[in-house]
Amino acid sequence: MRPAAGVGEGVVLQRRHLYPAAAARPVGLRAPARVQPVDTAGRVDQHAGVQVNGLRLDVGEVRVGTSGWSYDHWRWVLYDPPVPSSGRLGVYSTVFDTVELNASFYHWPRATAFVHWTQQVPPDFLMTVKAPRGLTHARKLRDPEAWTTRISEGMSALGERRGMLLMQLPPDLERDDERLAGALRAIPAGVRVAVELRHPSWVHDDVFALLARFGASYCVMSGAGLPCELRATSDVVYVRLHGPDPERLYVGSYSDQDLDWWARRIREWQGSGRAVLCYFNNDGDGNAVRDAQRLRQRVGPL
């Protein structure tokens, strides 16, 4: 993956806070500067939207979905009446226009599986894919080339429905700029990447500049013990909301106040010309479904 010229220009370094503590939420957040879309070769395109980056997103477009879709405990929440697991993605795609594939983290699917999923969703649907834990957790980004072919085949099989590749790094992986750069360099050309950096040592201006050089999105995150840094390192802002509980991840439902706050942040990113992909990962009790719908209502219609 070649560094993208121009993506990091004008990126505003925004105030740091540790969410979900309500008292720590920043106020008066300054909107990030506008960044022109670039293509995978680093050329600025004055006329196109983010589509030139391999994503079917317009400048300022917002998509909200969930992390995963096939949960038994979403029966009677999203799947009402219940449907077999084979039919859940099709039902999901009638409610949301994007999803974050989590199963790929545990076992990277064959290309035929990706093709099968594309046949169940509308043409304008976007599927973001979580990178395999073999790359991010077992090898901790060492020797990333071992995964290049499999990632390329899977992401290519999604065709126009391809979203971003999410690399979630483990919370015990401390900052290592050289290792991160090596992994980003190994990502197949045309694949857009978001990186979730869970260890606080990664919160550094040089790290954000590194992501910007590669056209990679810093993953803005909310969740117990996670640094919530409002940074935009590319023309697509990637957000993961892991739940409002101050002690545990993936549980609880966001309050109206929480969602109003996130809606304002999203509108600020929109106003700067950035597209936004936002996924709820608080799947317990179907909270992710309800919260995603509530946030979607706050930021505008599909």
JSON list of C-alpha atoms in Angstrom, two decimals, residues 5 17 49 51 65 74 171 178 181 263:
[
{"chain": "A", "resi": 5, "resn": "ALA", "atom": "CA", "xyz": [0.03, 12.26, -1.01]},
{"chain": "A", "resi": 17, "resn": "HIS", "atom": "CA", "xyz": [-10.42, 12.65, 26.17]},
{"chain": "A", "resi": 49, "resn": "GLY", "atom": "CA", "xyz": [-15.93, 11.84, -4.29]},
{"chain": "A", "resi": 51, "resn": "GLN", "atom": "CA", "xyz": [-15.17, 6.62, -4.91]},
{"chain": "A", "resi": 65, "resn": "GLY", "atom": "CA", "xyz": [-24.25, -0.03, 11.03]},
{"chain": "A", "resi": 74, "resn": "TRP", "atom": "CA", "xyz": [-30.99, -10.35, 17.94]},
{"chain": "A", "resi": 171, "resn": "PRO", "atom": "CA", "xyz": [-4.45, -3.65, 23.91]},
{"chain": "A", "resi": 178, "resn": "GLU", "atom": "CA", "xyz": [8.17, 0.77, 12.02]},
{"chain": "A", "resi": 181, "resn": "ALA", "atom": "CA", "xyz": [4.35, 1.15, 8.62]},
{"chain": "A", "resi": 263, "resn": "ALA", "atom": "CA", "xyz": [-24.14, 13.05, 16.11]}
]
